[in-house]
Short mmCIF file of C-alpha atoms in Angstrom, two decimals:
data_model
loop_
_atom_site.label_atom_id
_atom_site.label_comp_id
_atom_site.label_asym_id
_atom_site.label_seq_id
_atom_site.Cartn_x
_atom_site.Cartn_y
_atom_site.Cartn_z
CA MET A 1 24.64 76.77 95.05
CA GLY A 2 27.42 74.71 96.96
CA GLY A 3 28.60 77.74 97.74
CA VAL A 4 25.77 78.29 100.01
CA MET A 5 25.02 75.05 101.80
CA LYS A 6 28.79 75.12 102.53
CA ILE A 7 28.15 78.59 104.23
CA TRP A 8 25.33 77.11 106.07
CA ILE A 9 27.09 74.19 107.16
CA SER A 10 30.17 75.99 108.74
CA GLN A 11 27.60 78.79 110.41
CA HIS A 12 26.33 75.66 112.23
CA ILE A 13 29.78 74.52 112.94
CA ARG A 14 30.76 77.61 114.30
CA THR A 15 27.85 78.12 116.61
CA LEU A 16 28.33 74.58 117.93
CA ILE A 17 31.98 75.03 118.95
CA ALA A 18 30.84 78.56 120.55
CA VAL A 19 28.35 76.32 122.37
CA ILE A 20 30.61 74.06 123.58
CA ALA A 21 33.34 76.90 124.44
CA ARG A 22 30.08 78.46 126.49
CA LEU A 23 29.75 75.35 128.58
CA ALA A 24 33.27 74.92 129.33
CA ARG A 25 33.67 78.52 130.66
CA THR A 26 31.30 77.72 133.48
CA PRO A 27 32.41 74.50 134.04
CA LEU A 28 30.73 74.13 137.40
CA ALA A 29 27.43 75.52 136.75
CA SER A 30 27.48 73.35 133.37
CA LEU A 31 28.27 70.66 135.45
CA PHE A 32 25.71 71.11 138.20
CA ASN A 33 23.16 71.34 135.42
CA ILE A 34 24.22 68.16 133.72
CA GLY A 35 24.13 66.21 136.86
CA VAL A 36 20.43 67.53 138.16
CA ILE A 37 19.34 66.37 134.56
CA GLY A 38 21.61 63.07 134.62
CA ILE A 39 20.18 62.09 137.97
CA ALA A 40 16.55 63.37 137.32
CA LEU A 41 16.78 60.95 134.19
CA ALA A 42 18.66 57.76 135.79
CA LEU A 43 15.45 57.52 138.07
CA PRO A 44 12.74 56.47 135.42
CA ALA A 45 15.60 55.22 133.31
CA GLY A 46 16.54 53.03 136.71
CA PHE A 47 13.12 51.88 137.01
CA TYR A 48 12.69 50.94 133.19
CA VAL A 49 15.44 48.61 133.43
CA GLY A 50 14.14 47.20 136.56
CA LEU A 51 10.66 46.39 134.71
CA PHE A 52 12.22 45.05 131.64
CA ASN A 53 14.65 42.61 133.40
CA LEU A 54 11.27 41.25 135.37
CA GLN A 55 9.06 41.60 132.43
CA GLY A 56 11.76 39.25 130.75
CA PHE A 57 11.85 36.95 133.67
CA SER A 58 8.12 37.03 133.34
CA ARG A 59 7.89 36.51 129.60
CA GLU A 60 9.96 33.37 130.03
CA LEU A 61 7.35 31.87 132.31
CA ALA A 62 4.23 32.88 130.74
CA ALA A 63 5.10 32.87 127.27
CA ASP A 64 2.17 30.56 126.46
CA PRO A 65 -0.16 29.60 128.98
CA GLN A 66 0.23 26.28 129.92
CA ILE A 67 -1.71 23.42 131.98
CA SER A 68 0.23 20.84 133.81
CA LEU A 69 -1.06 17.29 134.26
CA PHE A 70 0.52 15.53 137.23
CA LEU A 71 -0.61 11.89 137.12
CA ALA A 72 -1.25 9.76 140.62
CA LEU A 73 1.89 8.24 141.72
CA ASP A 74 0.32 4.61 141.05
CA ALA A 75 -0.48 5.63 137.25
CA GLY A 76 0.89 2.67 135.26
CA PRO A 77 1.98 2.38 131.59
CA ALA A 78 -2.00 1.58 130.69
CA ASP A 79 -3.56 4.49 132.32
CA LEU A 80 -0.99 6.55 131.14
CA ALA A 81 -1.35 5.09 127.16
CA GLN A 82 -4.92 6.11 128.11
CA ILE A 83 -4.65 9.70 129.06
CA GLU A 84 -2.45 10.26 126.06
CA ASN A 85 -5.27 9.11 123.52
CA ARG A 86 -7.65 11.34 125.21
CA LEU A 87 -5.43 14.09 124.76
CA ARG A 88 -5.02 13.42 121.20
CA GLN A 89 -8.66 13.19 120.77
CA LEU A 90 -9.48 16.17 123.20
CA PRO A 91 -10.01 19.31 120.21
CA GLY A 92 -9.48 21.82 122.62
CA VAL A 93 -5.68 20.86 122.75
CA ARG A 94 -3.07 22.07 120.45
CA LYS A 95 -0.27 20.23 121.11
CA PHE A 96 1.10 18.08 124.74
CA ARG A 97 4.25 16.77 125.93
CA TYR A 98 5.47 14.14 128.04
CA ILE A 99 7.45 14.42 131.08
CA SER A 100 8.30 11.49 132.97
CA ARG A 101 9.03 11.62 136.76
CA GLU A 102 13.03 10.49 135.77
CA GLN A 103 13.46 13.45 133.38
CA ALA A 104 11.83 15.88 135.92
CA LEU A 105 14.07 15.10 138.24
CA ALA A 106 17.07 15.47 136.21
CA ASP A 107 15.75 18.75 135.03
CA ILE A 108 15.08 19.96 138.76
CA LYS A 109 18.87 19.19 139.71
CA ARG A 110 20.11 20.95 136.71
CA SER A 111 18.39 23.98 137.33
CA THR A 112 17.81 24.73 140.80
CA GLY A 113 19.80 25.07 144.04
CA ILE A 114 17.92 22.10 145.75
CA ALA A 115 19.63 19.26 144.26
CA ASP A 116 21.37 18.31 147.50
CA VAL A 117 17.84 18.30 149.42
CA ILE A 118 16.73 16.08 146.51
CA ALA A 119 19.46 13.53 146.50
CA SER A 120 18.94 13.12 150.33
CA LEU A 121 15.42 11.92 149.88
CA GLY A 122 16.67 8.55 148.41
CA GLN A 123 13.56 8.40 146.14
CA ASN A 124 12.04 10.12 143.46
CA PRO A 125 9.36 12.37 144.92
CA LEU A 126 7.99 13.47 141.64
CA PRO A 127 4.90 12.37 139.63
CA ASP A 128 4.61 12.17 135.67
CA ALA A 129 3.40 14.67 134.19
CA PHE A 130 1.83 16.12 130.81
CA VAL A 131 2.45 19.66 129.93
CA VAL A 132 -0.56 20.89 127.69
CA ASP A 133 -0.77 23.54 125.49
CA ALA A 134 -4.69 24.77 124.76
CA ALA A 135 -5.66 25.62 121.27
CA ASP A 136 -7.39 28.63 122.81
CA ASN A 137 -5.50 30.72 125.10
CA GLY A 138 -8.62 32.65 126.68
CA ALA A 139 -8.76 32.54 130.12
CA GLN A 140 -12.18 31.00 130.31
CA SER A 141 -11.55 28.29 128.03
CA LEU A 142 -8.40 27.13 130.01
CA GLU A 143 -9.94 27.11 133.20
CA LYS A 144 -12.95 24.94 131.41
CA LEU A 145 -9.80 22.46 129.84
CA ARG A 146 -8.25 22.55 133.56
CA ASP A 147 -11.25 21.38 134.90
CA GLU A 148 -12.18 18.78 132.51
CA PHE A 149 -8.64 17.49 133.28
CA ALA A 150 -9.10 17.19 136.78
CA ARG A 151 -11.86 15.04 136.22
CA TRP A 152 -9.73 12.15 134.41
CA PRO A 153 -8.73 9.00 136.16
CA LYS A 154 -5.62 9.05 137.17
CA ILE A 155 -4.78 12.83 137.31
CA ALA A 156 -3.89 13.60 140.76
CA TYR A 157 -3.73 17.48 139.84
CA ALA A 158 -4.23 19.55 136.81
CA GLN A 159 -2.45 22.99 137.14
CA LEU A 160 -3.02 26.31 135.06
CA ASP A 161 0.26 27.88 135.27
CA THR A 162 -1.38 31.49 134.03
CA ALA A 163 -2.57 32.42 137.44
CA TRP A 164 0.61 34.03 139.19
CA ALA A 165 1.99 34.93 135.57
CA GLN A 166 -1.06 37.20 135.11
CA ARG A 167 -0.67 38.67 138.31
CA LEU A 168 2.78 39.27 137.88
CA GLU A 169 1.83 40.74 134.60
CA ALA A 170 -0.74 43.28 135.93
CA ALA A 171 1.88 44.05 138.73
CA LEU A 172 4.20 45.30 135.53
CA ARG A 173 1.63 47.49 134.15
CA LEU A 174 1.23 49.01 137.29
CA GLY A 175 5.24 49.57 137.20
CA ARG A 176 4.96 50.58 133.66
CA LEU A 177 2.47 53.19 134.33
CA ALA A 178 4.66 54.53 137.45
CA VAL A 179 7.47 55.09 135.24
CA LEU A 180 5.27 56.66 132.75
CA MET A 181 4.34 59.07 135.45
CA LEU A 182 7.51 59.53 136.83
CA THR A 183 8.99 60.29 133.22
CA THR A 184 6.25 62.80 132.27
CA LEU A 185 7.12 64.64 135.42
CA LEU A 186 10.83 64.71 135.47
CA ALA A 187 10.50 65.31 131.32
CA PHE A 188 9.06 68.64 132.60
CA ALA A 189 11.76 69.17 134.97
CA LEU A 190 14.22 68.87 132.42
CA VAL A 191 12.56 71.62 130.29
CA ALA A 192 12.42 73.89 133.14
CA VAL A 193 15.54 73.44 134.36
CA THR A 194 17.01 74.15 130.44
CA PHE A 195 14.13 77.00 130.33
CA ASN A 196 15.58 78.58 133.50
CA THR A 197 19.24 78.10 132.08
CA ILE A 198 18.53 79.81 128.63
CA ARG A 199 16.65 82.49 130.08
CA LEU A 200 19.79 83.43 132.25
CA GLN A 201 21.85 83.33 129.67
CA ILE A 202 19.52 85.86 127.37
CA LEU A 203 19.84 88.06 130.27
CA THR A 204 23.49 88.28 130.12
CA GLN A 205 23.40 88.39 126.27
CA ARG A 206 20.72 90.74 126.06
CA ASP A 207 22.89 93.58 124.43
CA GLU A 208 23.98 91.15 121.73
CA ILE A 209 20.49 89.79 121.00
CA GLU A 210 19.35 93.60 120.63
CA VAL A 211 21.92 94.69 118.35
CA SER A 212 22.05 91.32 116.23
CA ARG A 213 18.22 92.01 115.52
CA LEU A 214 18.83 95.66 114.87
CA ILE A 215 21.21 95.10 112.16
CA GLY A 216 19.53 92.19 110.55
CA ALA A 217 19.88 89.17 112.20
CA THR A 218 16.50 86.44 111.96
CA ASP A 219 15.20 85.14 114.32
CA ALA A 220 16.42 81.48 113.61
CA PHE A 221 20.31 83.31 113.88
CA ILE A 222 19.63 84.12 117.24
CA ARG A 223 17.48 81.14 118.39
CA ARG A 224 20.47 79.03 117.08
CA PRO A 225 23.15 79.26 119.64
CA PHE A 226 20.54 78.62 122.41
CA LEU A 227 19.06 75.90 120.90
CA TYR A 228 22.11 74.24 120.39
CA PHE A 229 23.00 74.83 124.24
CA GLY A 230 19.89 73.58 125.28
CA ALA A 231 20.13 70.07 123.22
CA LEU A 232 23.56 69.89 123.97
CA GLN A 233 23.11 70.03 127.70
CA GLY A 234 19.88 67.62 127.36
CA LEU A 235 22.15 65.45 125.44
CA ALA A 236 25.26 65.65 128.20
CA GLY A 237 22.54 65.34 130.94
CA ALA A 238 21.20 61.52 129.54
CA LEU A 239 24.86 60.57 129.07
CA ALA A 240 25.45 61.10 132.95
CA ALA A 241 21.92 59.46 133.43
CA TRP A 242 23.29 56.47 131.26
CA ALA A 243 26.49 56.21 133.09
CA ILE A 244 24.47 56.10 136.28
CA THR A 245 22.31 53.59 135.23
CA TRP A 246 25.36 51.70 133.70
CA VAL A 247 27.24 51.65 136.86
CA SER A 248 24.14 51.06 138.98
CA ILE A 249 23.65 48.13 136.95
CA TYR A 250 27.31 46.80 136.94
CA LEU A 251 27.52 46.88 140.93
CA LEU A 252 24.18 45.07 141.46
CA ASN A 253 25.15 42.33 138.89
CA ASN A 254 28.21 42.31 140.70
CA GLY A 255 26.09 41.64 144.35
CA LEU A 256 24.05 39.34 142.40
CA ALA A 257 26.68 37.09 141.59
CA ASP A 258 27.40 36.34 144.90
CA LEU A 259 24.03 35.70 145.71
CA SER A 260 22.96 33.61 142.93
CA GLN A 261 25.88 31.83 143.38
CA LEU A 262 24.57 30.41 147.07
CA TYR A 263 21.30 29.56 145.30
CA GLY A 264 23.49 27.71 142.49
CA ALA A 265 21.82 29.77 139.72
CA ASN A 266 22.81 32.60 137.20
CA PHE A 267 20.78 35.51 137.55
CA GLN A 268 22.14 38.70 135.44
CA LEU A 269 20.27 42.24 135.40
CA ARG A 270 20.60 43.16 131.13
CA HIS A 271 21.90 46.64 130.50
CA LEU A 272 19.77 48.95 128.71
CA SER A 273 19.71 47.95 124.99
CA VAL A 274 21.14 50.03 122.31
CA GLY A 275 17.83 51.14 121.22
CA ASP A 276 16.92 52.22 124.29
CA SER A 277 20.01 54.21 124.90
CA LEU A 278 19.85 56.02 121.53
CA SER A 279 16.21 56.41 122.62
CA LEU A 280 17.21 57.87 126.28
CA LEU A 281 19.67 60.40 124.36
CA ALA A 282 17.24 61.44 121.48
CA PHE A 283 14.37 62.00 123.95
CA SER A 284 16.41 64.13 126.42
CA ALA A 285 18.30 66.29 124.00
CA GLY A 286 14.53 66.83 122.20
CA LEU A 287 13.47 68.25 125.67
CA GLY A 288 16.39 70.51 126.16
CA TRP A 289 15.81 71.59 122.47
CA PHE A 290 12.01 72.53 123.42
CA GLY A 291 12.78 74.20 126.76
CA ALA A 292 15.26 76.42 124.96
CA TRP A 293 13.14 77.17 122.39
CA MET A 294 10.66 78.23 124.51
CA SER A 295 12.68 80.44 126.56
CA VAL A 296 14.26 82.23 123.44
CA ASN A 297 10.93 82.60 121.75
CA ARG A 298 9.21 84.11 124.86
CA HIS A 299 12.00 86.58 125.01
CA LEU A 300 11.85 87.25 121.19
CA SER A 301 8.08 87.78 121.33
CA ALA A 302 8.37 90.04 124.23
CA SER A 303 10.72 92.62 122.03
CA ALA A 304 9.22 92.55 119.21
CA PRO A 305 8.82 95.88 117.32
CA ARG A 306 5.64 97.87 118.15
CA MET B 1 14.46 105.13 97.78
CA ILE B 2 12.79 106.48 100.91
CA SER B 3 9.53 107.94 100.89
CA PHE B 4 7.11 108.97 104.16
CA SER B 5 3.20 109.86 103.27
CA GLY B 6 1.43 111.18 105.79
CA VAL B 7 3.29 109.73 108.20
CA SER B 8 1.98 110.04 112.53
CA LYS B 9 3.68 108.16 115.39
CA ARG B 10 1.56 108.33 118.72
CA TYR B 11 3.49 106.40 121.70
CA PRO B 12 1.28 104.87 124.23
CA GLY B 13 0.34 107.13 126.59
CA GLY B 14 -0.76 109.74 123.97
CA TYR B 15 2.78 111.74 123.52
CA GLU B 16 3.02 112.54 119.51
CA ALA B 17 5.88 112.53 118.57
CA LEU B 18 5.38 112.61 114.77
CA LYS B 19 2.45 114.32 112.99
CA ASN B 20 1.47 113.72 109.40
CA ILE B 21 5.37 113.91 107.83
CA SER B 22 5.66 113.63 104.08
CA PHE B 23 8.96 113.37 102.40
CA ALA B 24 11.07 111.79 99.62
CA ILE B 25 14.81 110.90 99.72
CA GLU B 26 16.17 109.41 96.84
CA ALA B 27 19.01 107.38 96.18
CA GLY B 28 22.82 108.86 96.75
CA GLU B 29 21.17 112.00 98.47
CA MET B 30 22.82 112.89 101.52
CA VAL B 31 19.97 114.43 103.73
CA PHE B 32 20.15 115.90 107.41
CA ILE B 33 17.01 115.72 109.41
CA THR B 34 17.50 118.51 111.69
CA GLY B 35 15.76 120.25 115.12
CA HIS B 36 15.86 120.76 118.37
CA SER B 37 15.71 117.56 120.74
CA GLY B 38 12.50 116.11 121.21
CA ALA B 39 11.53 117.19 117.71
CA GLY B 40 11.31 113.49 116.72
CA LYS B 41 14.27 113.17 114.73
CA SER B 42 15.28 109.86 116.28
CA THR B 43 11.81 108.43 115.99
CA LEU B 44 11.76 108.97 112.14
CA LEU B 45 14.87 107.16 111.88
CA LYS B 46 13.79 104.13 114.00
CA LEU B 47 10.49 104.35 111.69
CA ILE B 48 12.79 103.97 108.71
CA ALA B 49 14.34 100.74 110.10
CA ALA B 50 11.01 99.45 111.15
CA ILE B 51 12.57 99.63 114.78
CA GLU B 52 9.16 101.28 115.39
CA ARG B 53 5.90 101.05 113.54
CA PRO B 54 4.10 104.26 112.17
CA THR B 55 0.55 104.75 114.02
CA SER B 56 -0.51 106.24 110.73
CA GLY B 57 0.33 107.15 107.12
CA SER B 58 2.89 105.07 104.85
CA ILE B 59 6.33 104.55 104.41
CA VAL B 60 8.19 102.87 101.26
CA ILE B 61 11.73 101.71 101.53
CA ASN B 62 13.33 100.23 98.27
CA GLY B 63 9.62 99.80 97.00
CA GLN B 64 8.46 97.89 99.73
CA ASN B 65 5.60 99.16 102.12
CA LEU B 66 6.99 98.83 105.42
CA GLY B 67 3.10 98.35 106.61
CA ALA B 68 2.62 95.30 104.73
CA LEU B 69 5.95 93.78 105.65
CA ARG B 70 5.64 90.22 107.23
CA PRO B 71 7.54 90.31 110.58
CA ARG B 72 9.79 87.69 108.91
CA ALA B 73 11.04 90.09 106.06
CA ILE B 74 12.01 92.88 108.78
CA PRO B 75 15.65 91.50 109.59
CA PHE B 76 16.33 91.41 105.48
CA LEU B 77 14.67 94.86 104.84
CA ARG B 78 17.12 96.42 108.01
CA ARG B 79 20.33 94.44 106.24
CA ASN B 80 19.62 97.20 103.58
CA PHE B 81 20.83 99.82 106.21
CA GLY B 82 24.33 100.57 108.40
CA LEU B 83 23.08 101.88 111.58
CA ILE B 84 24.92 104.24 113.31
CA PHE B 85 23.59 104.72 117.24
CA GLN B 86 23.68 107.46 119.22
CA ASP B 87 24.75 105.23 121.92
CA HIS B 88 27.04 103.07 119.75
CA LYS B 89 25.86 100.05 121.33
CA LEU B 90 28.87 98.23 121.09
CA LEU B 91 29.30 94.70 122.43
CA PHE B 92 31.90 95.31 125.59
CA ASP B 93 32.82 91.81 125.80
CA ARG B 94 34.14 91.31 122.57
CA SER B 95 37.06 92.67 120.31
CA VAL B 96 36.90 95.65 118.16
CA PHE B 97 37.20 93.31 115.57
CA ASP B 98 34.83 90.85 116.51
CA ASN B 99 32.25 93.99 116.79
CA VAL B 100 32.57 94.44 113.35
CA MET B 101 32.43 91.15 112.48
CA LEU B 102 28.74 90.94 113.57
CA PRO B 103 26.79 91.91 110.77
CA LEU B 104 29.05 89.83 108.20
CA ASN B 105 28.19 86.36 110.73
CA ILE B 106 24.62 87.35 110.73
CA ARG B 107 24.72 87.30 106.70
CA GLY B 108 26.73 84.25 106.86
CA PHE B 109 29.74 85.73 104.87
CA ASP B 110 32.67 83.03 104.13
CA ARG B 111 35.09 83.73 107.01
CA ARG B 112 38.14 84.87 104.69
CA GLU B 113 36.30 87.23 102.69
CA ALA B 114 34.92 88.35 106.01
CA GLN B 115 38.15 89.36 107.45
CA ARG B 116 39.14 91.32 104.72
CA ARG B 117 35.93 93.22 104.83
CA VAL B 118 36.49 93.63 108.37
CA ARG B 119 40.09 95.12 108.22
CA ALA B 120 39.20 97.12 105.07
CA ALA B 121 36.03 98.73 107.11
CA LEU B 122 38.41 99.42 110.62
CA ASP B 123 41.24 100.98 107.98
CA LYS B 124 38.66 103.40 106.41
CA VAL B 125 38.17 104.62 109.91
CA GLY B 126 41.40 104.65 111.34
CA LEU B 127 40.92 101.69 113.80
CA LEU B 128 43.35 99.05 112.19
CA PRO B 129 45.94 99.45 114.64
CA ARG B 130 43.20 98.88 117.68
CA GLU B 131 41.36 95.43 116.19
CA LYS B 132 42.79 93.55 118.95
CA ALA B 133 41.41 96.21 121.55
CA TYR B 134 38.16 95.77 123.72
CA PRO B 135 35.96 98.69 123.33
CA VAL B 136 35.92 99.51 126.71
CA THR B 137 39.85 101.04 126.07
CA LEU B 138 38.58 103.12 123.56
CA SER B 139 38.23 106.73 123.37
CA GLY B 140 34.56 108.61 122.86
CA GLY B 141 35.46 109.19 119.26
CA GLU B 142 36.99 105.76 118.78
CA GLN B 143 33.84 104.12 119.82
CA GLN B 144 31.97 106.45 117.77
CA ARG B 145 34.01 105.19 114.86
CA LEU B 146 33.94 101.80 115.95
CA CYS B 147 30.11 101.96 115.37
CA ILE B 148 30.52 103.56 111.58
CA ALA B 149 32.98 100.65 110.97
CA ARG B 150 30.04 98.29 111.83
CA ALA B 151 27.91 99.92 110.17
CA ILE B 152 29.81 99.80 106.71
CA VAL B 153 31.45 96.65 106.58
CA HIS B 154 28.57 94.93 104.61
CA ARG B 155 28.65 97.68 102.23
CA PRO B 156 24.67 98.83 102.86
CA ALA B 157 22.93 101.20 100.36
CA ILE B 158 21.60 103.23 102.75
CA LEU B 159 23.38 104.81 105.96
CA LEU B 160 21.54 105.98 109.13
CA ALA B 161 23.01 107.75 111.66
CA ASP B 162 21.46 109.50 115.10
CA GLU B 163 23.38 112.09 116.18
CA PRO B 164 26.86 110.87 115.12
CA THR B 165 28.57 114.13 116.57
CA GLY B 166 26.50 113.98 119.73
CA ASN B 167 29.38 113.81 122.46
CA LEU B 168 32.77 114.90 120.14
CA ASP B 169 34.61 117.66 120.02
CA ALA B 170 34.92 119.83 117.02
CA ALA B 171 37.97 118.48 115.15
CA TYR B 172 36.37 114.80 115.60
CA ALA B 173 33.46 116.08 114.03
CA SER B 174 34.83 117.35 111.48
CA ASP B 175 36.57 114.44 110.57
CA LEU B 176 33.54 112.48 110.96
CA GLY B 177 31.45 114.79 108.77
CA ASP B 178 34.58 113.90 105.75
CA LEU B 179 33.79 110.00 106.25
CA PHE B 180 30.06 110.60 105.78
CA LYS B 181 30.91 112.42 102.71
CA SER B 182 33.13 110.01 101.32
CA PHE B 183 30.76 107.40 101.75
CA ASN B 184 28.10 109.50 100.10
CA GLN B 185 30.54 110.21 97.00
CA VAL B 186 30.46 106.41 96.44
CA GLY B 187 26.75 106.33 96.30
CA VAL B 188 25.55 105.67 99.34
CA THR B 189 22.46 107.34 100.58
CA VAL B 190 23.10 109.01 103.62
CA VAL B 191 20.48 110.03 106.52
CA ILE B 192 21.70 111.81 109.50
CA ALA B 193 19.65 112.94 112.51
CA THR B 194 21.56 115.84 113.89
CA HIS B 195 21.20 118.92 115.53
CA ASP B 196 24.91 120.00 114.82
CA GLU B 197 24.89 123.01 112.96
CA ASN B 198 29.03 123.05 112.07
CA LEU B 199 28.36 119.55 110.35
CA GLY B 200 25.25 120.89 108.27
CA ALA B 201 27.80 124.15 106.93
CA ARG B 202 30.49 121.85 106.37
CA LEU B 203 28.77 119.08 104.32
CA LYS B 204 26.03 121.32 103.09
CA PRO B 205 23.15 118.62 102.44
CA ARG B 206 19.53 119.05 101.97
CA SER B 207 17.92 119.06 105.45
CA ILE B 208 14.31 118.29 106.34
CA VAL B 209 13.59 120.62 109.97
CA LEU B 210 11.09 119.01 112.16
CA ARG B 211 9.64 121.09 115.04
CA GLN B 212 7.53 119.11 117.78
CA GLY B 213 7.27 116.73 115.34
CA GLU B 214 5.82 118.53 112.28
CA TRP B 215 7.73 119.35 109.04
CA ALA B 216 9.04 122.59 109.47
CA ALA B 217 10.86 123.73 106.46
CA SER B 218 13.24 121.56 103.60
#
């Protein structure tokens, strides 16, 4: 049994070496094929990277919808204590946090690039505020809660932070749909490219296939090198796509560094994660395999004995 | 070992290549299938090797009924045979050595054992000195012998040859006859489709004579 296993493995390794040799024998054609697949995959991969960067950004902002209560500028410590008390008793409030105007000013100075502007104002323009997390994050109950806060004395403005985050989320959903459609189309293109490449190979190796079948080769044996070729070509294409995406992000990040320095902040695009990269490779190799499989099967069933 | 009963083969278009053929070939026999061209000799060989399927009748090889054979089993049936083709069907993009290696690769032989067997087969047909040559540089007779080496390298139980002396001069043809005889002497069943009467006179095999697709004499 061990011997059979060894032969099986050595057959596969031999096939793999032969297939790599075949790729290397026609370097220009192989490069063009890999390039086409790489560019076709880099497109959705790039979109995907852009989306998840945006998504990370929006998630930071909209992880939990919050209601900000901005107090009137003339609210005194007594008003503050009263509002705090009412918040504590209101059942719709899960928790709340007080942000004093001094703290708000310090935060703003730290996190955005408008510190100079604020410094030039001379006095603190910000009000005291409470940030409230609701017990129920449904859109309707949030709006009801906000309307109630707005009626309280000494509250200048109650703002629900979810509206624009929801809009962004909807836009992202649309983007994800677009990526999915693009991926589907280009996956089809990848299968078609592989199908045709393998079809041409089959034409040039017609004699070998015919003779092999006549002297006892199974369909699996005949299929194997073509499947390896398809998968390998898909894998190489995915590596090209990955490299294109990586270099693009790298270059964009260089540009972003300059831009974000001017804003006094630090924006950086994230690269494809290890998991996503592996998915890309597996997806493309699988499609290459599938395209080759369809191509060989079509040939084999067309030339079966009658 | 090989038995036909009531086998007919009609090609699409209505041409009837074989009509109601019955015979049996025992293990270790040497049998010639003779007749004029167009008598159905090649068709008969193709039916044995399951390259074509009969229109009616049944063919039994090694106790297996070909009609009941699933397509997946056909490659394994074919591994019982050594096939010698009229047009040789050599692969011109690989060396003499690699041509003979092909059947062993298909069967998944251990590499070292396979190389040993390839050299033995090439030696048997006298082509060992040309192992690195490409088929296109071989003469017609050498190409035929290369085809034979490829057919015997996996030591098949049955050797099927279609017009093996077709394009060869008389001296070559008699060498080839001796070669087939030597295989038969070690127990290989040999079935040769031929209209070469010299070969028949030399080997004195049992003959199955076909005339326009019908059994004519035995």
